[in-house]
């Protein structure tokens, strides 16, 4: 990985505990406010820690205060962190069928004996809390003054979790939620440690997945009866993006 040396400090953002996780907040809430695109350096003072973040050019304007705060909980007071990448899930869920043929599934109980299938409305998500960090996964540790490669390829991933009621349309529900976000790092990639003059012993690179948490509801109508099926409700955790970052120690 090419090391970016950030030479200018264009802005300093001080983020207080106001930006802590707010379950059930809407997409327009403060938790999803992105740091300005001109900012390459952020100081966060929260959770009893003061952490300095350097933002590589490709992540500037794309990362939220809450996303950084999720990393604060996984590092030590006084650490200097560099955010290298922020990558969204590679594809949206779907397309999925809006029809369940009742003769071909054991998931959905028939309301009327003569119904042939159920036409499902799109799944509705609500009470969404965004930018929730999962546990950091270490990629590699590089000694000061060294550039190395992985000895074997490694995959980092975060998976969905979906609660499904009995008789609910499992395929339609799971198909409406991104099931996994992952990255595979090969032995062809190189990783560079801090300079020997920096005073740091090594640089540790991490992968952190982020998820949305919320509730969902789905309902359908029987054909031929027109009877209502559902609504079926539940909770979900959906992977949305990952951040690649490093910590010098």
PDB file of C-alpha atoms in Angstrom:
ATOM      1  CA  UNK A   1       0.000   0.000   0.000  1.00  0.00           C
ATOM      2  CA  UNK A   2       1.285   3.397  -0.896  1.00  0.00           C
ATOM      3  CA  UNK A   3       1.787   5.508   2.229  1.00  0.00           C
ATOM      4  CA  UNK A   4       0.185   8.911   2.077  1.00  0.00           C
ATOM      5  CA  UNK A   5       2.035  11.626   3.979  1.00  0.00           C
ATOM      6  CA  UNK A   6      -0.400  14.367   4.902  1.00  0.00           C
ATOM      7  CA  UNK A   7       1.438  17.661   4.814  1.00  0.00           C
ATOM      8  CA  UNK A   8      -1.252  20.192   5.622  1.00  0.00           C
ATOM      9  CA  UNK A   9      -3.832  20.530   8.311  1.00  0.00           C
ATOM     10  CA  UNK A  10      -6.708  22.293   6.590  1.00  0.00           C
ATOM     11  CA  UNK A  11      -9.216  21.948   9.373  1.00  0.00           C
ATOM     12  CA  UNK A  12      -9.614  20.566  12.833  1.00  0.00           C
ATOM     13  CA  UNK A  13     -12.932  19.056  13.907  1.00  0.00           C
ATOM     14  CA  UNK A  14     -13.592  18.506  17.563  1.00  0.00           C
ATOM     15  CA  UNK A  15     -16.340  15.941  18.025  1.00  0.00           C
ATOM     16  CA  UNK A  16     -18.000  15.563  21.404  1.00  0.00           C
ATOM     17  CA  UNK A  17     -20.133  12.826  22.855  1.00  0.00           C
ATOM     18  CA  UNK A  18     -23.042  14.439  21.029  1.00  0.00           C
ATOM     19  CA  UNK A  19     -22.146  12.168  18.132  1.00  0.00           C
ATOM     20  CA  UNK A  20     -22.557   8.934  20.095  1.00  0.00           C
ATOM     21  CA  UNK A  21     -24.728   6.180  18.614  1.00  0.00           C
ATOM     22  CA  UNK A  22     -28.382   7.153  18.399  1.00  0.00           C
ATOM     23  CA  UNK A  23     -30.454   4.046  17.803  1.00  0.00           C
ATOM     24  CA  UNK A  24     -33.511   4.700  15.697  1.00  0.00           C
ATOM     25  CA  UNK A  25     -32.249   8.019  14.290  1.00  0.00           C
ATOM     26  CA  UNK A  26     -33.206   8.948  10.764  1.00  0.00           C
ATOM     27  CA  UNK A  27     -30.874   9.241   7.779  1.00  0.00           C
ATOM     28  CA  UNK A  28     -30.839  13.019   8.148  1.00  0.00           C
ATOM     29  CA  UNK A  29     -29.654  12.944  11.777  1.00  0.00           C
ATOM     30  CA  UNK A  30     -26.283  14.107  13.053  1.00  0.00           C
ATOM     31  CA  UNK A  31     -24.898  10.552  13.136  1.00  0.00           C
ATOM     32  CA  UNK A  32     -24.685  10.560   9.335  1.00  0.00           C
ATOM     33  CA  UNK A  33     -23.113  13.999   8.912  1.00  0.00           C
ATOM     34  CA  UNK A  34     -20.007  13.653   6.760  1.00  0.00           C
ATOM     35  CA  UNK A  35     -16.834  15.539   7.602  1.00  0.00           C
ATOM     36  CA  UNK A  36     -16.154  18.318   5.103  1.00  0.00           C
ATOM     37  CA  UNK A  37     -14.341  17.343   1.892  1.00  0.00           C
ATOM     38  CA  UNK A  38     -11.568  19.870   2.604  1.00  0.00           C
ATOM     39  CA  UNK A  39     -10.676  18.248   5.913  1.00  0.00           C
ATOM     40  CA  UNK A  40      -7.627  15.972   6.050  1.00  0.00           C
ATOM     41  CA  UNK A  41      -7.128  16.005   9.802  1.00  0.00           C
ATOM     42  CA  UNK A  42      -9.662  15.473  12.602  1.00  0.00           C
ATOM     43  CA  UNK A  43      -9.222  15.480  16.361  1.00  0.00           C
ATOM     44  CA  UNK A  44     -11.873  13.542  18.280  1.00  0.00           C
ATOM     45  CA  UNK A  45     -12.220  14.027  22.022  1.00  0.00           C
ATOM     46  CA  UNK A  46     -14.814  11.551  23.255  1.00  0.00           C
ATOM     47  CA  UNK A  47     -15.227   8.475  25.484  1.00  0.00           C
ATOM     48  CA  UNK A  48     -12.427   9.832  27.673  1.00  0.00           C
ATOM     49  CA  UNK A  49      -9.957   9.639  24.794  1.00  0.00           C
ATOM     50  CA  UNK A  50      -8.355  12.107  22.419  1.00  0.00           C
ATOM     51  CA  UNK A  51      -7.629  10.513  19.044  1.00  0.00           C
ATOM     52  CA  UNK A  52      -6.028  12.148  16.014  1.00  0.00           C
ATOM     53  CA  UNK A  53      -7.261  11.015  12.584  1.00  0.00           C
ATOM     54  CA  UNK A  54      -5.492  11.626   9.277  1.00  0.00           C
ATOM     55  CA  UNK A  55      -7.782  11.220   6.253  1.00  0.00           C
ATOM     56  CA  UNK A  56      -6.314  10.085   2.946  1.00  0.00           C
ATOM     57  CA  UNK A  57      -7.610  12.086  -0.059  1.00  0.00           C
ATOM     58  CA  UNK A  58      -9.963   9.364  -1.287  1.00  0.00           C
ATOM     59  CA  UNK A  59     -11.959   9.316   1.965  1.00  0.00           C
ATOM     60  CA  UNK A  60     -12.256  13.064   2.505  1.00  0.00           C
ATOM     61  CA  UNK A  61     -15.886  14.157   2.448  1.00  0.00           C
ATOM     62  CA  UNK A  62     -17.105  10.545   2.513  1.00  0.00           C
ATOM     63  CA  UNK A  63     -16.738   9.590   6.172  1.00  0.00           C
ATOM     64  CA  UNK A  64     -19.020  10.528   9.051  1.00  0.00           C
ATOM     65  CA  UNK A  65     -18.194  11.592  12.577  1.00  0.00           C
ATOM     66  CA  UNK A  66     -19.989   8.529  13.927  1.00  0.00           C
ATOM     67  CA  UNK A  67     -17.912   6.197  11.726  1.00  0.00           C
ATOM     68  CA  UNK A  68     -14.716   7.638  13.222  1.00  0.00           C
ATOM     69  CA  UNK A  69     -16.175   7.411  16.699  1.00  0.00           C
ATOM     70  CA  UNK A  70     -16.654   3.676  16.168  1.00  0.00           C
ATOM     71  CA  UNK A  71     -12.894   3.355  15.741  1.00  0.00           C
ATOM     72  CA  UNK A  72     -12.209   5.456  18.859  1.00  0.00           C
ATOM     73  CA  UNK A  73     -13.635   2.666  20.987  1.00  0.00           C
ATOM     74  CA  UNK A  74     -11.043   0.226  19.611  1.00  0.00           C
ATOM     75  CA  UNK A  75      -7.812   2.218  20.062  1.00  0.00           C
ATOM     76  CA  UNK A  76      -5.852   3.825  22.903  1.00  0.00           C
ATOM     77  CA  UNK A  77      -5.900   7.397  24.133  1.00  0.00           C
ATOM     78  CA  UNK A  78      -3.435   9.547  22.206  1.00  0.00           C
ATOM     79  CA  UNK A  79      -3.232   7.267  19.170  1.00  0.00           C
ATOM     80  CA  UNK A  80      -2.755   8.680  15.684  1.00  0.00           C
ATOM     81  CA  UNK A  81      -4.943   6.880  13.125  1.00  0.00           C
ATOM     82  CA  UNK A  82      -4.910   7.086   9.321  1.00  0.00           C
ATOM     83  CA  UNK A  83      -8.063   6.272   7.341  1.00  0.00           C
ATOM     84  CA  UNK A  84      -7.017   4.860   3.951  1.00  0.00           C
ATOM     85  CA  UNK A  85     -10.223   3.643   2.304  1.00  0.00           C
ATOM     86  CA  UNK A  86     -13.988   3.678   2.702  1.00  0.00           C
ATOM     87  CA  UNK A  87     -15.693   1.189   0.378  1.00  0.00           C
ATOM     88  CA  UNK A  88     -19.473   0.648   0.073  1.00  0.00           C
ATOM     89  CA  UNK A  89     -21.078  -2.767  -0.376  1.00  0.00           C
ATOM     90  CA  UNK A  90     -20.372  -3.890  -3.936  1.00  0.00           C
ATOM     91  CA  UNK A  91     -24.004  -4.456  -4.851  1.00  0.00           C
ATOM     92  CA  UNK A  92     -27.493  -3.721  -3.609  1.00  0.00           C
ATOM     93  CA  UNK A  93     -29.731  -6.644  -2.637  1.00  0.00           C
ATOM     94  CA  UNK A  94     -31.934  -8.055  -5.348  1.00  0.00           C
ATOM     95  CA  UNK A  95     -33.430  -8.355  -7.799  1.00  0.00           C
ATOM     96  CA  UNK A  96     -35.845 -10.696  -6.086  1.00  0.00           C
ATOM     97  CA  UNK A  97     -39.161 -12.174  -7.066  1.00  0.00           C
ATOM     98  CA  UNK A  98     -42.235 -10.397  -5.714  1.00  0.00           C
ATOM     99  CA  UNK A  99     -44.194 -13.658  -5.885  1.00  0.00           C
ATOM    100  CA  UNK A 100     -44.213 -16.727  -3.668  1.00  0.00           C
ATOM    101  CA  UNK A 101     -45.857 -19.748  -5.291  1.00  0.00           C
ATOM    102  CA  UNK A 102     -47.566 -21.465  -2.403  1.00  0.00           C
ATOM    103  CA  UNK A 103     -47.174 -24.946  -3.884  1.00  0.00           C
ATOM    104  CA  UNK A 104     -43.360 -24.601  -3.907  1.00  0.00           C
ATOM    105  CA  UNK A 105     -42.578 -23.301  -0.441  1.00  0.00           C
ATOM    106  CA  UNK A 106     -42.931 -24.368   3.143  1.00  0.00           C
ATOM    107  CA  UNK A 107     -42.248 -20.855   4.444  1.00  0.00           C
ATOM    108  CA  UNK A 108     -45.643 -19.218   3.986  1.00  0.00           C
ATOM    109  CA  UNK A 109     -48.867 -20.652   5.363  1.00  0.00           C
ATOM    110  CA  UNK A 110     -51.863 -20.456   3.019  1.00  0.00           C
ATOM    111  CA  UNK A 111     -54.668 -18.132   4.151  1.00  0.00           C
ATOM    112  CA  UNK A 112     -57.162 -19.393   1.562  1.00  0.00           C
ATOM    113  CA  UNK A 113     -56.921 -22.959   0.258  1.00  0.00           C
ATOM    114  CA  UNK A 114     -57.386 -21.830  -3.340  1.00  0.00           C
ATOM    115  CA  UNK A 115     -54.588 -19.204  -3.338  1.00  0.00           C
ATOM    116  CA  UNK A 116     -51.906 -20.073  -5.929  1.00  0.00           C
ATOM    117  CA  UNK A 117     -49.334 -17.467  -4.926  1.00  0.00           C
ATOM    118  CA  UNK A 118     -48.725 -14.315  -2.889  1.00  0.00           C
ATOM    119  CA  UNK A 119     -47.813 -10.946  -4.446  1.00  0.00           C
ATOM    120  CA  UNK A 120     -45.476  -9.177  -1.997  1.00  0.00           C
ATOM    121  CA  UNK A 121     -45.111  -5.427  -1.535  1.00  0.00           C
ATOM    122  CA  UNK A 122     -41.499  -4.154  -1.258  1.00  0.00           C
ATOM    123  CA  UNK A 123     -39.941  -4.651   2.161  1.00  0.00           C
ATOM    124  CA  UNK A 124     -40.083  -1.513   4.318  1.00  0.00           C
ATOM    125  CA  UNK A 125     -37.137  -0.621   6.594  1.00  0.00           C
ATOM    126  CA  UNK A 126     -37.604   1.690   9.587  1.00  0.00           C
ATOM    127  CA  UNK A 127     -35.981   2.880  12.837  1.00  0.00           C
ATOM    128  CA  UNK A 128     -32.612   2.742  11.110  1.00  0.00           C
ATOM    129  CA  UNK A 129     -29.382   3.381  13.032  1.00  0.00           C
ATOM    130  CA  UNK A 130     -26.485   3.853  10.610  1.00  0.00           C
ATOM    131  CA  UNK A 131     -22.670   3.857  10.753  1.00  0.00           C
ATOM    132  CA  UNK A 132     -22.336   1.191  13.465  1.00  0.00           C
ATOM    133  CA  UNK A 133     -18.790  -0.179  13.616  1.00  0.00           C
ATOM    134  CA  UNK A 134     -18.122  -3.899  14.044  1.00  0.00           C
ATOM    135  CA  UNK A 135     -14.969  -5.201  15.716  1.00  0.00           C
ATOM    136  CA  UNK A 136     -11.739  -4.289  13.934  1.00  0.00           C
ATOM    137  CA  UNK A 137     -10.044  -7.157  12.082  1.00  0.00           C
ATOM    138  CA  UNK A 138      -6.269  -6.987  11.745  1.00  0.00           C
ATOM    139  CA  UNK A 139      -4.874  -7.353   8.227  1.00  0.00           C
ATOM    140  CA  UNK A 140      -1.125  -7.110   8.802  1.00  0.00           C
ATOM    141  CA  UNK A 141       1.527  -5.520  11.048  1.00  0.00           C
ATOM    142  CA  UNK A 142       4.594  -3.903   9.450  1.00  0.00           C
ATOM    143  CA  UNK A 143       7.788  -2.923  11.274  1.00  0.00           C
ATOM    144  CA  UNK A 144       9.206   0.583  10.947  1.00  0.00           C
ATOM    145  CA  UNK A 145      11.208   1.089   7.765  1.00  0.00           C
ATOM    146  CA  UNK A 146       9.866  -2.092   6.146  1.00  0.00           C
ATOM    147  CA  UNK A 147       7.623  -2.891   3.173  1.00  0.00           C
ATOM    148  CA  UNK A 148       6.212  -6.411   3.160  1.00  0.00           C
ATOM    149  CA  UNK A 149       3.465  -8.606   1.684  1.00  0.00           C
ATOM    150  CA  UNK A 150       1.073 -11.099   3.202  1.00  0.00           C
ATOM    151  CA  UNK A 151       2.381 -14.657   3.342  1.00  0.00           C
ATOM    152  CA  UNK A 152      -1.034 -15.895   2.181  1.00  0.00           C
ATOM    153  CA  UNK A 153      -4.261 -14.252   1.066  1.00  0.00           C
ATOM    154  CA  UNK A 154      -6.772 -13.303   3.765  1.00  0.00           C
ATOM    155  CA  UNK A 155     -10.463 -12.419   3.627  1.00  0.00           C
ATOM    156  CA  UNK A 156     -12.195 -10.005   5.977  1.00  0.00           C
ATOM    157  CA  UNK A 157     -15.992  -9.846   6.099  1.00  0.00           C
ATOM    158  CA  UNK A 158     -19.089  -8.757   7.982  1.00  0.00           C
ATOM    159  CA  UNK A 159     -22.394 -10.615   7.559  1.00  0.00           C
ATOM    160  CA  UNK A 160     -26.049  -9.722   7.978  1.00  0.00           C
ATOM    161  CA  UNK A 161     -28.303 -10.882  10.773  1.00  0.00           C
ATOM    162  CA  UNK A 162     -32.044 -11.072  10.128  1.00  0.00           C
ATOM    163  CA  UNK A 163     -34.828 -12.151  12.468  1.00  0.00           C
ATOM    164  CA  UNK A 164     -37.606 -13.924  10.529  1.00  0.00           C
ATOM    165  CA  UNK A 165     -41.005 -14.919  11.901  1.00  0.00           C
ATOM    166  CA  UNK A 166     -42.507 -18.330  11.312  1.00  0.00           C
ATOM    167  CA  UNK A 167     -44.471 -18.445   8.032  1.00  0.00           C
ATOM    168  CA  UNK A 168     -42.760 -15.259   6.803  1.00  0.00           C
ATOM    169  CA  UNK A 169     -41.412 -15.080   3.219  1.00  0.00           C
ATOM    170  CA  UNK A 170     -37.754 -15.795   3.974  1.00  0.00           C
ATOM    171  CA  UNK A 171     -36.527 -15.407   0.384  1.00  0.00           C
ATOM    172  CA  UNK A 172     -38.135 -11.981  -0.049  1.00  0.00           C
ATOM    173  CA  UNK A 173     -36.860 -10.727   3.318  1.00  0.00           C
ATOM    174  CA  UNK A 174     -33.275 -11.945   2.970  1.00  0.00           C
ATOM    175  CA  UNK A 175     -33.209 -10.884  -0.661  1.00  0.00           C
ATOM    176  CA  UNK A 176     -34.036  -7.305   0.333  1.00  0.00           C
ATOM    177  CA  UNK A 177     -31.078  -7.034   2.728  1.00  0.00           C
ATOM    178  CA  UNK A 178     -27.384  -7.074   1.783  1.00  0.00           C
ATOM    179  CA  UNK A 179     -26.100 -10.326   3.246  1.00  0.00           C
ATOM    180  CA  UNK A 180     -22.342  -9.730   3.333  1.00  0.00           C
ATOM    181  CA  UNK A 181     -19.539  -7.315   2.600  1.00  0.00           C
ATOM    182  CA  UNK A 182     -16.041  -8.745   2.229  1.00  0.00           C
ATOM    183  CA  UNK A 183     -12.544  -8.048   0.955  1.00  0.00           C
ATOM    184  CA  UNK A 184      -9.803 -10.478   0.019  1.00  0.00           C
ATOM    185  CA  UNK A 185      -6.220  -9.269   0.280  1.00  0.00           C
ATOM    186  CA  UNK A 186      -3.697 -11.064  -1.905  1.00  0.00           C
ATOM    187  CA  UNK A 187       0.013 -11.714  -1.560  1.00  0.00           C
ATOM    188  CA  UNK A 188       0.644  -9.295  -4.443  1.00  0.00           C
ATOM    189  CA  UNK A 189      -0.219  -6.240  -2.336  1.00  0.00           C
ATOM    190  CA  UNK A 190       2.513  -4.440  -0.393  1.00  0.00           C
ATOM    191  CA  UNK A 191       2.192  -2.743   2.967  1.00  0.00           C
ATOM    192  CA  UNK A 192       4.554  -0.086   4.316  1.00  0.00           C
ATOM    193  CA  UNK A 193       5.420   0.628   7.934  1.00  0.00           C
ATOM    194  CA  UNK A 194       6.237   4.005   9.503  1.00  0.00           C
ATOM    195  CA  UNK A 195       9.613   5.605   8.791  1.00  0.00           C
ATOM    196  CA  UNK A 196      12.412   4.648  11.139  1.00  0.00           C
ATOM    197  CA  UNK A 197      12.760   8.300  12.101  1.00  0.00           C
ATOM    198  CA  UNK A 198       9.116   8.555  13.168  1.00  0.00           C
ATOM    199  CA  UNK A 199       9.657   7.102  16.620  1.00  0.00           C
ATOM    200  CA  UNK A 200       7.038   4.389  16.018  1.00  0.00           C
ATOM    201  CA  UNK A 201       7.938   0.685  16.079  1.00  0.00           C
ATOM    202  CA  UNK A 202       5.294  -0.589  13.669  1.00  0.00           C
ATOM    203  CA  UNK A 203       2.105   0.112  11.735  1.00  0.00           C
ATOM    204  CA  UNK A 204      -0.912  -2.163  12.108  1.00  0.00           C
ATOM    205  CA  UNK A 205      -3.503  -2.210   9.305  1.00  0.00           C
ATOM    206  CA  UNK A 206      -7.131  -3.001  10.106  1.00  0.00           C
ATOM    207  CA  UNK A 207     -10.432  -3.741   8.343  1.00  0.00           C
ATOM    208  CA  UNK A 208     -13.637  -2.573  10.033  1.00  0.00           C
ATOM    209  CA  UNK A 209     -17.083  -3.345   8.653  1.00  0.00           C
ATOM    210  CA  UNK A 210     -20.036  -1.031   9.292  1.00  0.00           C
ATOM    211  CA  UNK A 211     -23.692  -1.968   9.549  1.00  0.00           C
ATOM    212  CA  UNK A 212     -27.165  -0.487   9.647  1.00  0.00           C
ATOM    213  CA  UNK A 213     -29.517  -1.763  12.340  1.00  0.00           C
ATOM    214  CA  UNK A 214     -33.271  -1.419  12.155  1.00  0.00           C
ATOM    215  CA  UNK A 215     -36.699  -2.971  11.790  1.00  0.00           C
ATOM    216  CA  UNK A 216     -38.512  -4.227   8.721  1.00  0.00           C
ATOM    217  CA  UNK A 217     -42.047  -5.029   7.649  1.00  0.00           C
ATOM    218  CA  UNK A 218     -43.401  -6.884   4.628  1.00  0.00           C
ATOM    219  CA  UNK A 219     -46.910  -7.813   3.534  1.00  0.00           C
ATOM    220  CA  UNK A 220     -48.524  -9.447   0.541  1.00  0.00           C
ATOM    221  CA  UNK A 221     -51.856 -10.352  -1.012  1.00  0.00           C
ATOM    222  CA  UNK A 222     -53.085 -13.761  -2.039  1.00  0.00           C
ATOM    223  CA  UNK A 223     -54.023 -14.646  -5.563  1.00  0.00           C
ATOM    224  CA  UNK A 224     -56.849 -15.573  -6.052  1.00  0.00           C
ATOM    225  CA  UNK A 225     -58.369 -14.518  -2.721  1.00  0.00           C
ATOM    226  CA  UNK A 226     -56.877 -11.036  -2.302  1.00  0.00           C
ATOM    227  CA  UNK A 227     -56.410 -11.864   1.377  1.00  0.00           C
ATOM    228  CA  UNK A 228     -53.709 -10.020   3.327  1.00  0.00           C
ATOM    229  CA  UNK A 229     -50.597 -12.027   4.219  1.00  0.00           C
ATOM    230  CA  UNK A 230     -48.771 -10.427   7.123  1.00  0.00           C
ATOM    231  CA  UNK A 231     -47.537  -7.922   7.836  1.00  0.00           C
ATOM    232  CA  UNK A 232     -44.463  -9.858   8.932  1.00  0.00           C
ATOM    233  CA  UNK A 233     -42.014  -7.872  11.021  1.00  0.00           C
ATOM    234  CA  UNK A 234     -38.566  -8.300  12.501  1.00  0.00           C
ATOM    235  CA  UNK A 235     -35.185  -6.723  13.123  1.00  0.00           C
ATOM    236  CA  UNK A 236     -32.092  -6.776  10.953  1.00  0.00           C
ATOM    237  CA  UNK A 237     -28.408  -5.890  10.835  1.00  0.00           C
ATOM    238  CA  UNK A 238     -27.182  -5.058   7.316  1.00  0.00           C
ATOM    239  CA  UNK A 239     -23.533  -4.553   6.246  1.00  0.00           C
ATOM    240  CA  UNK A 240     -23.160  -1.326   4.266  1.00  0.00           C
ATOM    241  CA  UNK A 241     -19.449  -0.465   3.894  1.00  0.00           C
ATOM    242  CA  UNK A 242     -15.997  -1.048   5.301  1.00  0.00           C
ATOM    243  CA  UNK A 243     -13.094   1.153   6.320  1.00  0.00           C
ATOM    244  CA  UNK A 244      -9.430   0.273   5.922  1.00  0.00           C
ATOM    245  CA  UNK A 245      -7.274   2.070   8.457  1.00  0.00           C
ATOM    246  CA  UNK A 246      -3.932   1.904  10.232  1.00  0.00           C
ATOM    247  CA  UNK A 247      -2.499   2.637  13.648  1.00  0.00           C
ATOM    248  CA  UNK A 248       1.144   3.453  14.396  1.00  0.00           C
ATOM    249  CA  UNK A 249       2.464   2.129  17.718  1.00  0.00           C
TER     250      UNK A 249
END
